CSV table of C-alpha atoms in Angstrom, one decimal:
chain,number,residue,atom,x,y,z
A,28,UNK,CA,-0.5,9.4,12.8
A,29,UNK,CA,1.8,10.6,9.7
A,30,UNK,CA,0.5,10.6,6.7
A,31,UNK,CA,3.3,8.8,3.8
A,32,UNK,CA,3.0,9.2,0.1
A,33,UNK,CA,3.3,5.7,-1.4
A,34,UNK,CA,3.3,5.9,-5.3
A,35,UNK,CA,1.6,9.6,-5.2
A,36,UNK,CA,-1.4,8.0,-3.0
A,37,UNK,CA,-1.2,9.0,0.9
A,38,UNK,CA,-1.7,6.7,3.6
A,39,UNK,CA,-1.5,7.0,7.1
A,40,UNK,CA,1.3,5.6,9.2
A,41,UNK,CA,1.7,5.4,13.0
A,42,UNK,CA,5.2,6.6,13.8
A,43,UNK,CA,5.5,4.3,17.2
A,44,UNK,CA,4.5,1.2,16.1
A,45,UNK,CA,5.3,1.0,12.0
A,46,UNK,CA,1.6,0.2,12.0
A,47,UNK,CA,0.1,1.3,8.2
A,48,UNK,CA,-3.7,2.6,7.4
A,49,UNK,CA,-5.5,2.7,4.6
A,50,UNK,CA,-8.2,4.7,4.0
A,51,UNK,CA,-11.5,3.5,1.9
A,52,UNK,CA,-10.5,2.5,-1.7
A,53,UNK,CA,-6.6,3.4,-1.3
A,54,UNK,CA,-5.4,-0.3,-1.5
A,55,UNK,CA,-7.2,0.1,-5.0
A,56,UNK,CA,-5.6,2.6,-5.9
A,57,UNK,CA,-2.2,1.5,-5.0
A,58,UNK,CA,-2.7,-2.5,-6.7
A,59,UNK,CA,-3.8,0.1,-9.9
A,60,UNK,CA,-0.4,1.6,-10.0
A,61,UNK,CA,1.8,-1.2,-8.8
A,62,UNK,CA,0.5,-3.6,-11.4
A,63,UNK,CA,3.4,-5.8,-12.8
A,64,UNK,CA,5.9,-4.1,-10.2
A,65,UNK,CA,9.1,-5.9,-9.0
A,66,UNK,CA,8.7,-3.6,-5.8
A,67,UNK,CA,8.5,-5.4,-2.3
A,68,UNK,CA,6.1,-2.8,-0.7
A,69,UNK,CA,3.6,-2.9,-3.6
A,70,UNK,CA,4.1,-6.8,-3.2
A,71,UNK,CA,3.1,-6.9,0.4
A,72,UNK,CA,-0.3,-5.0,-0.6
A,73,UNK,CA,-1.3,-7.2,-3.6
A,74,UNK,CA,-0.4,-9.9,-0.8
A,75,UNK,CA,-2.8,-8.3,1.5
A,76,UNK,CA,-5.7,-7.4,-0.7
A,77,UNK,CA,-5.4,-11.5,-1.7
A,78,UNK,CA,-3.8,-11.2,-5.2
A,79,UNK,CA,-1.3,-13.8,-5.4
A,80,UNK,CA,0.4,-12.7,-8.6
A,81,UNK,CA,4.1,-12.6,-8.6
């Protein structure tokens, strides 16, 4: 495991197989600082958390 920054919050990646962890109350974090972003990463986690907002 490899731990990435993603917008200045660290989450832990798995070099092999791409696969991403977060740990407890980092996907809030991250939908906090992505809000109203155009980027395709922050996207994908407002996607995953079930926020629909484009």
């Amino acid at each position: 495991m490899e731990r990435v920054k993603v917008d200045e919050v660290e989450i832990d990646k798995c070099p092999k197989c791409g696969g991403v962890w977060l740990d407890p109350g980092e996907l809030e974090l991250l939908l906090k600082r992505a809000k109203g972003s155009k980027n395709g990463l922050m996207r994908f986690f407002y996607h995953l958390a079930g926020h629909y907002e484009e």
